[in-house]
Short mmCIF file of C-alpha atoms in Angstrom, two decimals:
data_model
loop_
_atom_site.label_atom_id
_atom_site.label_comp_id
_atom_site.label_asym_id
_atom_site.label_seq_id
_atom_site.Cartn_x
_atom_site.Cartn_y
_atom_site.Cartn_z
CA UNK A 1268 -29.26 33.11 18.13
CA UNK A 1269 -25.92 32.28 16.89
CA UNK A 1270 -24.62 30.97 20.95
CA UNK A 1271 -27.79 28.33 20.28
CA UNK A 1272 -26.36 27.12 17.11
CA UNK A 1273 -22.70 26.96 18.44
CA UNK A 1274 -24.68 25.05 21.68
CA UNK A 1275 -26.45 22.65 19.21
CA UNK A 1276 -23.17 21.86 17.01
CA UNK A 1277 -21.40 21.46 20.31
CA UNK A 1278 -23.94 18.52 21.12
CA UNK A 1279 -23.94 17.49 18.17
CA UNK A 1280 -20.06 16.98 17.67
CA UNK A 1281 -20.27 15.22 21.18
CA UNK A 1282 -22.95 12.90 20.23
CA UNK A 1283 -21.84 11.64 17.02
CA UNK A 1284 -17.94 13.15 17.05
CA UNK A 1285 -16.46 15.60 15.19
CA UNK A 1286 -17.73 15.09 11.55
CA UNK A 1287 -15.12 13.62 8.75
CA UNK A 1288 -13.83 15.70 6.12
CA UNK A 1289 -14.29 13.09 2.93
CA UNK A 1290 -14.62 10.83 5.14
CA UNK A 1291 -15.13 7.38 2.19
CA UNK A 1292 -11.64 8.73 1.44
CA UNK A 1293 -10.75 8.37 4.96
CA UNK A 1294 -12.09 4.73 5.18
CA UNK A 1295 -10.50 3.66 2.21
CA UNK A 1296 -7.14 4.93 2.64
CA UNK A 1297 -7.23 3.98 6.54
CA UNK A 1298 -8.06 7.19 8.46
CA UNK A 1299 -5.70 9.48 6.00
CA UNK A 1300 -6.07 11.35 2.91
CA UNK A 1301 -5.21 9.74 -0.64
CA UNK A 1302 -2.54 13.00 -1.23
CA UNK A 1303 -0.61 11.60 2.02
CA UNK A 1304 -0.21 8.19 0.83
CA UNK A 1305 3.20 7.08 -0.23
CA UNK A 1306 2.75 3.14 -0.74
CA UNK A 1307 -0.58 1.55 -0.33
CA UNK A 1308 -1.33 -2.72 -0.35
CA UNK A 1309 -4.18 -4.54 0.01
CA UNK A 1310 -5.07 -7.23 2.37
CA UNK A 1311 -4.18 -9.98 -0.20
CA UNK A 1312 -0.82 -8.04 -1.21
CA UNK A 1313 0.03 -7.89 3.10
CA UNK A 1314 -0.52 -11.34 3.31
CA UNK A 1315 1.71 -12.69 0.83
CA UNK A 1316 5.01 -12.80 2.49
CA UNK A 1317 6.91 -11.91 -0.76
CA UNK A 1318 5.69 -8.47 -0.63
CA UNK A 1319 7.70 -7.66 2.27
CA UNK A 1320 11.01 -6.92 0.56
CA UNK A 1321 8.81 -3.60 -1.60
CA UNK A 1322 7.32 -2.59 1.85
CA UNK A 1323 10.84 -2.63 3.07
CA UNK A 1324 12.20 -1.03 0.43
CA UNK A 1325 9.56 1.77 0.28
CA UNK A 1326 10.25 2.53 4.38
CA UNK A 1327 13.76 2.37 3.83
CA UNK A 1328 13.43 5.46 0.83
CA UNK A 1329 10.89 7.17 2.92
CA UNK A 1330 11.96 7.08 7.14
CA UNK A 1331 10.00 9.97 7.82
CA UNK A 1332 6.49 8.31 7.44
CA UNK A 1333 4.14 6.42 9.32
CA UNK A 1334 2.44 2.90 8.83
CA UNK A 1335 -1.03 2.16 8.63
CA UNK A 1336 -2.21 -1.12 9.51
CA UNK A 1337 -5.59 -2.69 8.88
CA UNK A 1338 -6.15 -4.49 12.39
CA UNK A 1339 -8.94 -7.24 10.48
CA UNK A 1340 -5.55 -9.10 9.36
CA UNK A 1341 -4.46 -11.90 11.17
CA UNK A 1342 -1.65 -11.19 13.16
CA UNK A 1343 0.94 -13.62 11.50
CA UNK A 1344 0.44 -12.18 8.14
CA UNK A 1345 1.26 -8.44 9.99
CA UNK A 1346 4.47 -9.35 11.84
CA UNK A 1347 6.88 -9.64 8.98
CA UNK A 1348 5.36 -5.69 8.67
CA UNK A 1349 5.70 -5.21 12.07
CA UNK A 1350 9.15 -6.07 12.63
CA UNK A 1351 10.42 -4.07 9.33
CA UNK A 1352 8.36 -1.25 10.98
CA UNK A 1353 10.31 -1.40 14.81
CA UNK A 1354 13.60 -2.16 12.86
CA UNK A 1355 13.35 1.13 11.33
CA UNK A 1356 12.00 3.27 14.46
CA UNK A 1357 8.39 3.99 11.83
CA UNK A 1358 5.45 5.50 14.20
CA UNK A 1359 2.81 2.79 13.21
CA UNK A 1360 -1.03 3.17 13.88
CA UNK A 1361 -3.62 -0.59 13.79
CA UNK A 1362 -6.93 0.42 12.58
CA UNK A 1363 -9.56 -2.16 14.24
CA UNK A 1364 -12.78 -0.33 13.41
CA UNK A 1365 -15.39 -2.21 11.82
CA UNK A 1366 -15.66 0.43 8.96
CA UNK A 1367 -12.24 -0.69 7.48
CA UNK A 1368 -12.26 -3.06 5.23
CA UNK A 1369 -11.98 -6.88 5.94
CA UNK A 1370 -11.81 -8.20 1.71
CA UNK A 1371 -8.75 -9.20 0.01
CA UNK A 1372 -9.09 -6.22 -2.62
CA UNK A 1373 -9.53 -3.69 0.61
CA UNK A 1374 -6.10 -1.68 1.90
CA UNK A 1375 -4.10 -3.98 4.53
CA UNK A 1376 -1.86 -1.23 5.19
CA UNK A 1377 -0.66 2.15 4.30
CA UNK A 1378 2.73 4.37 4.18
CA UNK A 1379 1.67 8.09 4.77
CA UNK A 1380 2.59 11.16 6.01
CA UNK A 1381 0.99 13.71 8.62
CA UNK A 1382 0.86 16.40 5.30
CA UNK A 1383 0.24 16.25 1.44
CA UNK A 1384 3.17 14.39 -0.70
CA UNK A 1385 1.38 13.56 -3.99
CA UNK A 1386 2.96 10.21 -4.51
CA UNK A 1387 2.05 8.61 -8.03
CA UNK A 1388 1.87 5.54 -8.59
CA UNK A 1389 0.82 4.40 -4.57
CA UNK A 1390 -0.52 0.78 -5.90
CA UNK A 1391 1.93 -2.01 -4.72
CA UNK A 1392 2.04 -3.12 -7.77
CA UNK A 1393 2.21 -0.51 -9.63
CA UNK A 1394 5.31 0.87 -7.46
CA UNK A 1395 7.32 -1.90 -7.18
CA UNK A 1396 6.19 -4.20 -10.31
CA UNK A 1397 7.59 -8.21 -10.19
CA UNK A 1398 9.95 -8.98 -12.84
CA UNK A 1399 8.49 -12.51 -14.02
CA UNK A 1400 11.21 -15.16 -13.30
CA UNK A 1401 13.42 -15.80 -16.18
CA UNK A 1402 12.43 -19.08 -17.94
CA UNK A 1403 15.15 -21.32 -19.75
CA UNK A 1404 14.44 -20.53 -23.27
CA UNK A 1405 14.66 -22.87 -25.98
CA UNK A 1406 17.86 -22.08 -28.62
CA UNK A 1407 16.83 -21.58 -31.90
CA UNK A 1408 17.25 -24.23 -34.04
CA UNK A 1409 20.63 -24.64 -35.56
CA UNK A 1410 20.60 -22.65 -39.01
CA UNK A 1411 23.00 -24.56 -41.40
CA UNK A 1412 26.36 -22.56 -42.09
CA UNK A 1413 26.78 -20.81 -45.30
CA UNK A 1414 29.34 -23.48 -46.78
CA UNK A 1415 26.33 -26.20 -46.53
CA UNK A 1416 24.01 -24.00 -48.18
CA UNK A 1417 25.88 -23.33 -50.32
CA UNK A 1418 26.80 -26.96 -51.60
CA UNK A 1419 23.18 -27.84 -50.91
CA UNK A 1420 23.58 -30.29 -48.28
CA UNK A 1421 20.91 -29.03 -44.96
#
């Protein structure tokens, strides 16, 4: 009894593959686990070009990772990402599957590892947060000195 139930999962795992272990988790973090997930952007964080200088940063603290890539991304928003990734010798995977996401707020890409690192925070920008650009503030107004207050005259 037990060789016809190994028979039927053996059919079964070659008609419909191998089943997923959490495999929502899998489609949301592009084919990995959340615990191997060092840096994580969404589509709308890939395609703005300033965002290249975190991802950057993050593979230049981290060598020994892989990159992720969300294949539904046009391909001129992924070769800044691209060419960081060769210039630094990073493994790199494109996921083209019509399971991964193709929304703004859906992950573009992902920095992971082939084993658990429990990274925290793995939000772009929660990571690497944008210092607002400094604005020209206003100088107080001029206070009079203590010699004209004190002679009355503002």
């Amino acid at each position: 009894m037990a060789e016809k139930n190994q028979m039927e999962q053996h059919l079964q795992n070659s008609v419909y593959g191998t089943p997923l272990v959490h495999p929502d988790e899998q489609r949301h973090y592009l084919g990995t686990f959340r615990e191997r997930v060092s840096l994580a952007m969404t589509i709308a964080e890939v395609t703005n070009a300033q965002n290249v200088r975190a991802f950057t940063r993050e593979i230049n603290a981290h060598p020994d990772l892989q990159v992720i890539f969300n294949g539904h991304i046009d391909q001129s928003d992924l070769a800044p990402y691209l060419k960081a990734t060769g210039q630094h010798n990073l493994k790199f995977t494109i996921r083209q599957d019509d399971f991964y996401g193709h929304q703004a707020t859906d992950l573009g890409l992902v920095v992971a590892s082939d084993h658990a690192i429990d990274q925290n925070p793995i939000s772009l920008t929660a990571k690497y947060p944008t210092t607002p650009a400094k604005t020209q503030a206003t100088p107080p107004a001029k206070q009079p000195g203590w010699l004209a207050r004190l002679f009355g005259h503002h």
